[in-house]
Coordinates of N, CA and C in Angstrom, one line a residue:
Chain G
X1 N -5.3 15.5 -12.3 CA -6.1 14.5 -11.6 C -7.4 14.2 -12.5
X2 N -7.8 13.0 -12.4 CA -9.0 12.6 -13.1 C -10.2 13.3 -12.5
X3 N -11.2 13.6 -13.4 CA -12.5 14.0 -12.9 C -13.6 13.4 -13.8
X4 N -14.7 13.1 -13.2 CA -15.8 12.5 -13.8 C -17.1 13.3 -13.6
X5 N -17.7 13.6 -14.7 CA -18.9 14.5 -14.6 C -20.1 13.7 -15.1
X6 N -21.1 13.5 -14.3 CA -22.4 13.0 -14.7 C -23.3 14.1 -14.8
X7 N -23.8 14.3 -16.1 CA -24.4 15.5 -16.5 C -25.8 15.8 -15.9
X8 N -26.4 14.7 -15.4 CA -27.8 14.8 -14.9 C -27.8 14.3 -13.5
X9 N -28.2 15.1 -12.5 CA -28.3 14.5 -11.1 C -29.5 13.7 -10.9
X10 N -30.6 14.0 -11.7 CA -31.8 13.2 -11.6 C -32.4 13.0 -13.0
X11 N -32.9 11.8 -13.2 CA -33.5 11.5 -14.5 C -34.8 10.7 -14.2
X12 N -36.0 11.4 -14.4 CA -37.2 10.7 -14.3 C -37.7 10.2 -15.6
X13 N -38.3 9.0 -15.6 CA -38.7 8.4 -16.9 C -39.8 7.4 -16.6
X14 N -40.7 7.2 -17.6 CA -41.8 6.3 -17.5 C -41.3 4.9 -17.8
X15 N -42.0 3.9 -17.2 CA -41.7 2.5 -17.4 C -41.8 2.2 -18.9
X16 N -40.9 1.4 -19.4 CA -40.8 0.9 -20.8 C -40.3 1.9 -21.7
X17 N -39.9 3.1 -21.3 CA -39.3 4.1 -22.1 C -37.8 3.9 -22.1
X18 N -37.1 4.4 -23.2 CA -35.6 4.3 -23.2 C -35.0 5.3 -22.3
X19 N -33.8 5.1 -21.8 CA -33.1 6.0 -21.0 C -31.6 6.1 -21.3
X20 N -31.1 7.3 -21.2 CA -29.6 7.5 -21.3 C -29.1 8.3 -20.2
X21 N -28.1 7.7 -19.5 CA -27.4 8.5 -18.4 C -26.0 8.9 -18.9
X22 N -25.7 10.1 -18.8 CA -24.6 10.7 -19.4 C -23.4 10.8 -18.5
X23 N -22.2 10.5 -19.0 CA -21.0 10.5 -18.2 C -19.8 11.0 -19.1
X24 N -19.1 12.0 -18.6 CA -17.9 12.5 -19.3 C -16.7 12.4 -18.3
X25 N -15.5 12.1 -18.8 CA -14.4 12.1 -18.0 C -13.3 13.0 -18.5
X26 N -12.3 13.3 -17.7 CA -11.3 14.3 -18.1 C -10.1 13.8 -18.8
X27 N -9.7 12.6 -18.5 CA -8.4 12.2 -19.0 C -8.4 11.9 -20.5
X28 N -7.3 12.2 -21.1 CA -7.1 11.8 -22.5 C -6.2 10.6 -22.7
X29 N -5.7 10.1 -21.6 CA -4.9 8.9 -21.7 C -5.7 7.6 -21.5
X30 N -5.1 6.5 -21.6 CA -5.9 5.2 -21.5 C -6.5 5.1 -20.1
X31 N -7.7 4.8 -20.1 CA -8.4 4.6 -18.8 C -9.3 3.4 -18.9
X32 N -9.7 3.0 -17.7 CA -10.8 1.9 -17.7 C -12.0 2.6 -17.1
X33 N -13.2 2.2 -17.6 CA -14.4 2.9 -17.3 C -15.5 1.9 -16.8
X34 N -16.2 2.4 -15.8 CA -17.2 1.5 -15.1 C -18.5 2.2 -14.9
X35 N -19.6 1.5 -14.9 CA -20.9 1.9 -14.3 C -21.3 1.0 -13.2
X36 N -21.6 1.7 -12.1 CA -22.1 0.9 -10.9 C -23.5 1.4 -10.6
X37 N -24.3 0.5 -10.0 CA -25.7 0.8 -9.5 C -25.7 0.7 -8.0
X38 N -26.5 1.5 -7.4 CA -26.7 1.5 -5.9 C -28.1 1.6 -5.6
X39 N -28.7 0.6 -4.9 CA -30.0 0.7 -4.4 C -30.0 1.3 -3.0
X40 N -31.1 1.8 -2.5 CA -31.0 2.6 -1.2 C -30.4 1.8 -0.1
X41 N -29.5 2.4 0.6 CA -28.8 1.9 1.8 C -28.1 0.6 1.5
X42 N -27.6 0.4 0.3 CA -26.8 -0.7 -0.1 C -25.5 -0.3 -0.7
X43 N -24.6 -1.3 -0.9 CA -23.3 -1.0 -1.6 C -23.5 -0.9 -3.1
X44 N -22.4 -0.8 -3.8 CA -22.4 -0.6 -5.2 C -22.3 -2.0 -5.9
X45 N -23.0 -2.1 -7.0 CA -22.9 -3.3 -7.8 C -22.5 -3.0 -9.2
X46 N -21.5 -3.7 -9.7 CA -21.0 -3.4 -11.0 C -22.0 -3.8 -12.1
X47 N -22.3 -2.8 -13.0 CA -23.2 -3.0 -14.1 C -22.5 -3.4 -15.3
X48 N -21.4 -2.7 -15.6 CA -20.6 -3.1 -16.8 C -19.3 -2.3 -16.7
X49 N -18.3 -2.8 -17.6 CA -17.0 -2.1 -17.6 C -16.4 -2.1 -19.0
X50 N -15.6 -1.1 -19.2 CA -14.8 -1.1 -20.5 C -13.4 -1.1 -20.1
X51 N -12.7 -2.1 -20.6 CA -11.2 -2.2 -20.4 C -10.5 -2.0 -21.7
X52 N -11.0 -2.6 -22.8 CA -10.4 -2.4 -24.1 C -11.3 -3.1 -25.1
X53 N -11.0 -3.0 -26.4 CA -11.7 -3.8 -27.4 C -12.9 -3.0 -27.9
X54 N -14.0 -3.7 -28.1 CA -15.2 -3.1 -28.6 C -15.7 -1.9 -27.8
X55 N -16.1 -0.9 -28.5 CA -16.5 0.3 -27.7 C -17.9 0.2 -27.2
X56 N -18.7 -0.8 -27.6 CA -20.0 -1.0 -27.1 C -20.0 -2.1 -26.1
X57 N -20.3 -1.8 -24.9 CA -20.2 -2.8 -23.8 C -21.5 -3.1 -23.3
X58 N -21.8 -4.4 -23.2 CA -23.1 -4.9 -22.6 C -22.9 -5.3 -21.2
X59 N -23.9 -5.0 -20.3 CA -23.8 -5.3 -18.9 C -25.0 -6.1 -18.5
X60 N -25.2 -6.1 -17.1 CA -26.3 -6.9 -16.6 C -27.6 -6.1 -16.7
X61 N -28.7 -6.7 -16.5 CA -30.0 -6.1 -16.5 C -30.4 -5.3 -17.7
X62 N -29.8 -5.7 -18.9 CA -30.1 -5.1 -20.2 C -29.5 -3.8 -20.4
X63 N -28.6 -3.3 -19.6 CA -27.8 -2.1 -19.8 C -26.7 -2.2 -20.8
X64 N -26.4 -1.1 -21.5 CA -25.2 -1.1 -22.3 C -24.6 0.3 -22.3
X65 N -23.3 0.4 -22.6 CA -22.7 1.7 -22.6 C -21.7 1.8 -23.8
X66 N -21.5 3.0 -24.3 CA -20.6 3.2 -25.4 C -19.5 4.1 -25.1
X67 N -18.3 3.6 -25.3 CA -17.1 4.3 -25.0 C -16.8 5.2 -26.2
X68 N -16.6 6.5 -26.1 CA -16.3 7.4 -27.1 C -15.0 8.2 -26.7
X69 N -13.9 7.7 -27.3 CA -12.6 8.3 -26.9 C -12.5 9.8 -27.3
X70 N -13.0 10.1 -28.5 CA -12.8 11.5 -28.9 C -13.6 12.5 -28.1
X71 N -14.8 12.0 -27.6 CA -15.6 12.9 -26.8 C -15.4 12.6 -25.3
X72 N -14.5 11.8 -25.0 CA -14.3 11.3 -23.6 C -15.6 11.1 -22.8
X73 N -16.4 10.3 -23.4 CA -17.7 10.0 -22.8 C -17.9 8.5 -22.7
X74 N -18.8 8.1 -21.8 CA -19.2 6.7 -21.6 C -20.6 6.7 -21.1
X75 N -21.5 7.0 -22.0 CA -22.9 7.1 -21.6 C -23.6 5.7 -21.5
X76 N -24.5 5.6 -20.5 CA -25.2 4.3 -20.2 C -26.6 4.4 -20.8
X77 N -27.0 3.3 -21.4 CA -28.3 3.3 -22.0 C -29.1 2.0 -21.7
X78 N -30.4 2.1 -21.8 CA -31.2 0.9 -21.7 C -32.5 1.2 -22.6
X79 N -32.8 0.3 -23.5 CA -33.9 0.6 -24.4 C -35.3 0.6 -23.8
X80 N -35.5 -0.1 -22.7 CA -36.8 -0.1 -22.1 C -36.6 -0.4 -20.5
X81 N -36.9 0.6 -19.7 CA -36.7 0.5 -18.3 C -37.8 -0.1 -17.6
X82 N -37.5 -0.7 -16.4 CA -38.5 -1.2 -15.5 C -38.5 -0.5 -14.2
X83 N -39.6 -0.6 -13.4 CA -39.7 0.0 -12.1 C -38.5 -0.4 -11.3
X84 N -38.1 -1.6 -11.4 CA -36.9 -2.1 -10.6 C -35.6 -1.5 -10.9
X85 N -35.5 -0.7 -12.0 CA -34.3 0.0 -12.3 C -34.1 1.3 -11.5
X86 N -35.1 1.7 -10.8 CA -35.0 2.8 -10.0 C -33.9 2.7 -9.0
X87 N -32.9 3.5 -9.1 CA -31.7 3.4 -8.2 C -30.8 4.6 -8.6
X88 N -29.6 4.7 -7.9 CA -28.6 5.7 -8.2 C -27.5 5.0 -9.0
X89 N -27.1 5.7 -10.0 CA -26.1 5.1 -10.9 C -24.8 6.0 -10.9
X90 N -23.7 5.3 -10.8 CA -22.4 6.0 -10.7 C -21.5 5.6 -11.9
X91 N -20.9 6.6 -12.5 CA -19.9 6.4 -13.5 C -18.5 6.5 -12.8
X92 N -17.6 5.6 -13.2 CA -16.3 5.7 -12.5 C -15.2 5.5 -13.6
X93 N -14.1 6.1 -13.3 CA -12.9 6.0 -14.2 C -11.7 5.5 -13.3
X94 N -10.9 4.7 -13.9 CA -9.8 4.2 -13.2 C -8.5 4.3 -14.0
X95 N -7.5 4.8 -13.4 CA -6.2 4.7 -14.0 C -5.1 4.5 -13.0
X96 N -3.9 4.3 -13.4 CA -2.9 4.0 -12.4 C -2.4 5.3 -11.9
X97 N -2.3 5.4 -10.6 CA -1.8 6.6 -9.9 C -0.6 6.2 -9.0
X98 N 0.4 7.1 -8.9 CA 1.5 6.8 -8.1 C 1.4 7.5 -6.8
X99 N 1.6 6.8 -5.7 CA 1.5 7.3 -4.4 C 2.4 6.5 -3.4
X100 N 3.2 7.2 -2.7 CA 4.1 6.5 -1.8 C 5.1 5.6 -2.5
X101 N 5.4 6.0 -3.7 CA 6.4 5.2 -4.5 C 5.8 4.0 -5.2
X102 N 4.6 3.7 -5.0 CA 4.0 2.6 -5.7 C 2.8 3.0 -6.6
X103 N 2.4 2.2 -7.5 CA 1.3 2.4 -8.4 C 0.1 1.6 -7.9
X104 N -1.1 2.2 -8.1 CA -2.3 1.5 -7.8 C -3.4 2.0 -8.7
X105 N -4.4 1.1 -8.9 CA -5.5 1.5 -9.7 C -6.5 2.3 -8.9
X106 N -6.6 3.6 -9.2 CA -7.5 4.5 -8.4 C -8.8 4.7 -9.2
X107 N -9.9 4.5 -8.5 CA -11.2 4.8 -9.0 C -11.6 6.2 -8.6
X108 N -12.1 7.0 -9.7 CA -12.6 8.3 -9.4 C -14.1 8.2 -9.9
X109 N -15.0 8.6 -9.0 CA -16.4 8.5 -9.2 C -17.0 9.8 -9.6
X110 N -18.1 9.7 -10.4 CA -18.9 10.9 -10.6 C -19.9 11.1 -9.5
X111 N -20.7 12.1 -9.6 CA -21.5 12.5 -8.4 C -22.8 11.7 -8.3
X112 N -23.1 10.9 -9.3 CA -24.2 10.0 -9.3 C -25.4 10.6 -10.0
X113 N -26.2 9.7 -10.6 CA -27.5 10.1 -11.2 C -28.6 9.2 -10.7
X114 N -29.6 9.9 -10.1 CA -30.7 9.1 -9.6 C -31.7 8.9 -10.7
X115 N -31.9 7.7 -11.0 CA -32.9 7.3 -12.0 C -34.2 6.9 -11.3
X116 N -35.3 7.5 -11.7 CA -36.6 7.2 -11.1 C -37.5 6.8 -12.2
X117 N -38.0 5.5 -12.1 CA -38.9 5.0 -13.2 C -40.3 5.0 -12.6
X118 N -41.2 5.8 -13.3 CA -42.6 5.9 -12.9 C -43.5 4.9 -13.7
X119 N -44.5 4.4 -13.1 CA -45.4 3.5 -13.8 C -46.3 4.3 -14.8
Chain V
X1 N -20.6 -18.1 0.6 CA -20.5 -17.3 -0.5 C -19.4 -16.2 -0.2
X2 N -18.6 -16.0 -1.3 CA -17.5 -15.0 -1.1 C -18.1 -13.6 -1.2
X3 N -17.5 -12.7 -0.4 CA -18.0 -11.3 -0.4 C -17.3 -10.5 0.6
X4 N -17.8 -9.2 0.8 CA -17.3 -8.3 1.7 C -18.4 -8.0 2.7
X5 N -18.0 -8.1 4.0 CA -19.0 -7.9 5.1 C -18.6 -6.6 5.9
X6 N -19.5 -5.7 5.9 CA -19.3 -4.5 6.8 C -20.3 -4.6 7.9
X7 N -19.8 -4.2 9.1 CA -20.7 -4.2 10.3 C -20.2 -3.0 11.2
X8 N -21.2 -2.5 11.9 CA -22.7 -2.7 11.8 C -23.2 -2.0 10.6
X9 N -24.5 -2.2 10.3 CA -25.1 -1.5 9.1 C -25.5 -0.1 9.5
X10 N -25.9 0.1 10.8 CA -26.2 1.4 11.3 C -25.4 1.6 12.6
X11 N -24.9 2.8 12.8 CA -24.1 3.1 14.0 C -24.4 4.5 14.4
X12 N -24.7 4.7 15.7 CA -24.9 6.0 16.3 C -23.8 6.2 17.4
X13 N -23.3 7.4 17.3 CA -22.3 7.8 18.3 C -22.4 9.2 18.8
X14 N -22.0 9.5 20.0 CA -22.0 10.8 20.5 C -20.8 11.6 19.9
X15 N -21.0 12.9 19.7 CA -19.9 13.7 19.2 C -18.7 13.6 20.2
X16 N -17.5 13.5 19.6 CA -16.3 13.5 20.4 C -15.8 12.1 20.7
X17 N -16.6 11.1 20.3 CA -16.2 9.7 20.6 C -15.5 9.1 19.3
X18 N -14.5 8.3 19.5 CA -14.0 7.5 18.3 C -14.9 6.3 18.1
X19 N -15.0 5.9 16.8 CA -15.8 4.7 16.5 C -15.1 4.0 15.4
X20 N -15.1 2.6 15.5 CA -14.5 1.8 14.5 C -15.5 1.0 13.7
X21 N -15.3 1.1 12.4 CA -16.2 0.4 11.4 C -15.4 -0.9 10.9
X22 N -16.1 -2.0 10.9 CA -15.5 -3.2 10.5 C -15.7 -3.5 9.0
X23 N -14.7 -4.1 8.4 CA -14.7 -4.6 7.0 C -13.9 -5.9 6.9
X24 N -14.6 -6.9 6.5 CA -14.0 -8.3 6.3 C -14.3 -8.8 5.0
X25 N -13.3 -9.4 4.3 CA -13.5 -10.0 3.0 C -13.0 -11.4 2.9
X26 N -13.7 -12.3 2.2 CA -13.2 -13.7 2.1 C -13.0 -14.0 0.6
X27 N -12.6 -12.9 -0.2 CA -12.4 -13.1 -1.6 C -10.9 -13.3 -1.9
X28 N -10.1 -13.3 -0.9 CA -8.6 -13.5 -1.0 C -8.0 -12.3 -1.9
X29 N -8.6 -11.1 -1.7 CA -8.1 -10.0 -2.4 C -7.0 -9.3 -1.7
X30 N -6.0 -8.8 -2.4 CA -4.9 -8.1 -1.8 C -5.2 -6.7 -1.4
X31 N -6.0 -6.0 -2.2 CA -6.2 -4.6 -2.0 C -7.6 -4.3 -1.4
X32 N -7.6 -3.4 -0.5 CA -8.9 -3.0 0.2 C -8.9 -1.5 0.3
X33 N -10.2 -0.9 0.3 CA -10.4 0.5 0.2 C -11.5 0.9 1.1
X34 N -11.4 2.2 1.6 CA -12.6 2.8 2.3 C -13.0 4.1 1.6
X35 N -14.3 4.2 1.3 CA -14.9 5.3 0.7 C -15.9 6.0 1.6
X36 N -16.1 7.3 1.5 CA -17.1 8.0 2.2 C -18.1 8.5 1.1
X37 N -19.4 8.3 1.4 CA -20.4 8.8 0.4 C -21.3 9.8 1.1
X38 N -21.4 11.0 0.5 CA -22.4 12.0 0.9 C -23.3 12.3 -0.2
X39 N -24.5 12.7 0.0 CA -25.5 13.0 -1.1 C -24.9 14.0 -2.1
X40 N -25.0 13.6 -3.3 CA -24.6 14.6 -4.4 C -23.1 14.7 -4.6
X41 N -22.3 13.9 -3.8 CA -20.9 14.1 -4.0 C -20.2 12.8 -4.5
X42 N -20.9 11.8 -4.8 CA -20.3 10.6 -5.2 C -19.5 9.9 -4.1
X43 N -18.5 9.2 -4.4 CA -17.7 8.5 -3.4 C -16.3 9.1 -3.4
X44 N -15.8 9.3 -2.2 CA -14.5 9.9 -2.0 C -13.6 8.9 -1.3
X45 N -12.4 8.7 -1.7 CA -11.5 7.7 -1.2 C -10.9 8.2 0.1
X46 N -11.0 7.4 1.2 CA -10.4 7.8 2.5 C -9.0 7.2 2.7
X47 N -8.9 5.9 2.6 CA -7.7 5.1 2.7 C -7.7 3.9 1.8
X48 N -6.5 3.4 1.4 CA -6.5 2.2 0.7 C -5.3 1.4 1.2
X49 N -5.3 0.1 0.9 CA -4.2 -0.8 1.3 C -4.0 -1.8 0.2
X50 N -2.8 -1.9 -0.3 CA -2.5 -2.8 -1.4 C -2.1 -4.2 -0.8
X51 N -1.5 -4.2 0.3 CA -1.0 -5.5 0.9 C -1.1 -5.4 2.4
X52 N -1.0 -6.5 3.1 CA -1.0 -6.5 4.5 C 0.1 -5.6 5.1
X53 N -0.2 -4.9 6.2 CA 0.8 -4.1 6.9 C 1.2 -2.9 6.1
X54 N 0.4 -2.5 5.1 CA 0.7 -1.3 4.3 C -0.6 -0.6 4.0
X55 N -0.6 0.7 4.1 CA -1.8 1.5 3.7 C -1.4 2.9 3.3
X56 N -2.2 3.5 2.5 CA -1.9 4.9 2.1 C -3.1 5.8 2.2
X57 N -2.9 7.1 2.4 CA -4.0 8.0 2.5 C -4.6 8.2 1.2
X58 N -5.9 8.4 1.2 CA -6.6 8.8 0.0 C -6.9 10.3 -0.1
X59 N -8.0 10.7 -0.7 CA -8.2 12.1 -0.9 C -8.7 12.9 0.4
X60 N -9.3 12.1 1.3 CA -9.9 12.8 2.5 C -9.6 12.0 3.8
X61 N -8.3 11.8 4.0 CA -7.9 10.9 5.2 C -7.9 11.6 6.5
X62 N -8.0 12.9 6.5 CA -7.9 13.7 7.8 C -9.1 13.3 8.8
X63 N -8.7 12.9 10.0 CA -9.7 12.5 11.0 C -10.1 11.0 10.9
X64 N -9.4 10.3 10.1 CA -9.6 8.8 10.0 C -8.3 8.1 10.2
X65 N -8.4 6.8 10.7 CA -7.2 6.0 10.7 C -7.6 4.5 10.4
X66 N -6.6 3.8 9.9 CA -6.9 2.4 9.5 C -5.8 1.5 10.0
X67 N -6.0 0.2 9.9 CA -4.9 -0.8 10.1 C -5.2 -1.9 9.1
X68 N -4.1 -2.7 8.8 CA -4.2 -3.8 7.9 C -3.3 -4.9 8.5
X69 N -3.7 -5.5 9.5 CA -2.9 -6.6 10.2 C -3.2 -7.9 9.6
X70 N -4.3 -8.1 9.0 CA -4.7 -9.4 8.3 C -5.1 -9.1 6.9
X71 N -4.9 -10.0 6.0 CA -5.3 -9.8 4.6 C -6.8 -9.6 4.5
X72 N -7.6 -10.3 5.3 CA -9.1 -10.2 5.1 C -9.7 -9.1 5.9
X73 N -9.0 -8.3 6.7 CA -9.6 -7.3 7.5 C -9.0 -5.9 7.3
X74 N -9.9 -4.9 7.3 CA -9.4 -3.5 7.1 C -10.3 -2.5 7.8
X75 N -10.2 -2.5 9.2 CA -11.1 -1.6 9.9 C -10.7 -0.2 9.8
X76 N -11.8 0.7 9.9 CA -11.6 2.1 9.8 C -12.1 2.7 11.1
X77 N -11.3 3.6 11.7 CA -11.6 4.3 12.9 C -11.9 5.8 12.5
X78 N -13.1 6.2 12.9 CA -13.4 7.6 12.7 C -13.1 8.3 14.0
X79 N -12.2 9.2 14.0 CA -11.8 9.8 15.3 C -12.5 11.1 15.6
X80 N -12.3 11.6 16.8 CA -13.0 12.9 17.2 C -12.5 14.1 16.4
X81 N -11.4 13.9 15.7 CA -10.8 15.0 14.8 C -11.6 15.1 13.5
X82 N -12.4 14.2 13.2 CA -13.2 14.3 11.9 C -14.3 15.2 12.2
X83 N -14.3 16.4 11.5 CA -15.2 17.4 11.8 C -16.7 17.1 11.4
X84 N -16.9 16.3 10.4 CA -18.3 16.0 10.0 C -18.4 14.6 9.7
X85 N -18.5 13.7 10.7 CA -18.4 12.3 10.4 C -19.6 11.6 10.0
X86 N -20.8 12.3 10.1 CA -22.0 11.6 9.7 C -22.0 11.4 8.2
X87 N -22.1 10.1 7.8 CA -22.0 9.8 6.3 C -22.3 8.3 6.2
X88 N -22.3 7.9 4.9 CA -22.4 6.5 4.6 C -21.0 6.0 4.2
X89 N -20.5 4.9 4.8 CA -19.1 4.5 4.6 C -19.1 3.1 3.8
X90 N -18.4 3.1 2.8 CA -18.3 1.9 2.0 C -16.9 1.3 1.9
X91 N -16.8 0.0 2.1 CA -15.5 -0.7 2.0 C -15.5 -1.5 0.7
X92 N -14.4 -1.6 0.1 CA -14.3 -2.3 -1.2 C -13.0 -3.1 -1.2
X93 N -12.9 -4.0 -2.1 CA -11.7 -4.7 -2.3 C -11.5 -5.0 -3.8
X94 N -10.2 -5.3 -4.2 CA -9.9 -5.7 -5.6 C -8.8 -6.7 -5.5
X95 N -8.7 -7.5 -6.6 CA -7.7 -8.6 -6.6 C -6.3 -8.1 -6.2
X96 N -5.9 -7.0 -6.8 CA -4.6 -6.4 -6.5 C -4.7 -4.9 -6.6
X97 N -3.7 -4.3 -6.2 CA -3.7 -2.8 -6.3 C -3.7 -2.3 -7.7
X98 N -3.3 -3.2 -8.6 CA -3.3 -2.8 -10.0 C -4.7 -3.0 -10.7
X99 N -5.5 -3.9 -10.0 CA -6.8 -4.2 -10.6 C -7.7 -3.1 -10.5
X100 N -8.5 -2.9 -11.5 CA -9.4 -1.7 -11.5 C -10.8 -2.1 -11.2
X101 N -11.1 -3.3 -11.0 CA -12.5 -3.7 -10.7 C -12.6 -3.9 -9.2
X102 N -13.5 -3.1 -8.6 CA -13.7 -3.1 -7.1 C -15.0 -3.8 -6.8
X103 N -15.0 -4.5 -5.7 CA -16.2 -5.2 -5.2 C -16.5 -4.5 -3.8
X104 N -17.8 -4.2 -3.6 CA -18.2 -3.3 -2.5 C -19.0 -4.1 -1.4
X105 N -18.8 -3.7 -0.2 CA -19.7 -4.2 0.9 C -21.0 -3.4 0.9
X106 N -21.8 -3.7 1.9 CA -23.2 -3.1 1.9 C -23.2 -1.8 2.6
X107 N -22.1 -1.4 3.2 CA -22.0 -0.1 3.8 C -22.4 0.0 5.2
X108 N -21.9 1.0 5.9 CA -22.3 1.4 7.3 C -22.7 2.8 7.3
X109 N -23.9 3.1 7.8 CA -24.4 4.4 8.0 C -24.0 4.9 9.4
X110 N -23.2 5.9 9.5 CA -22.7 6.4 10.8 C -23.5 7.8 11.0
X111 N -24.1 7.9 12.2 CA -24.7 9.1 12.6 C -24.1 9.6 13.9
X112 N -23.6 10.7 13.9 CA -23.0 11.3 15.1 C -24.0 12.4 15.6
X113 N -24.3 12.2 16.9 CA -25.3 13.2 17.5 C -24.7 14.0 18.6

């Protein structure tokens, strides 16, 4: 079974500083990778996704992530954060899973990283 | 606007009562999902449905039930058999069961007292 590890449960950072949120996954086979953001008491919004192609993926709000197959990592970065980036971030991995005789794309989530941007 | 609507946003119930959470989507997506979120545990899959009139158990289905009578609707019932039902519940959908990009609703926070 897939597993996703977000190495930091909380990341405090000052405004305009760079930030990296780390994510490692377990599978060595082809997977799809995602980062989602969640603001308090809201649903998840897709930040970016890696399906294939270039290993550097750009997303919304100035975020980017780099897929590293040899290290099974998909770290999220932003060169300069804003107060409004304060939220919880989830890394997710998807692959095809068989259940009940059919295949479906199953998302496995990490535990989340709370990013707090201080003025 | 297309999207996923969950209602209500907040729900309070007494212990021992069943409660049903609503999820409606107008994205014309075939697949729908229910997740449970607890602090520090990420999201865990409760049930999913790839097509109408079909659904499968996820990782933590015990104490929950679902139905998929219409493409746009996927209600979740939290039964009295669920030992610790207080949580944040998220509904999601994707174009198909093979699609890996999920779109999420705004969630329902259930508190059982």
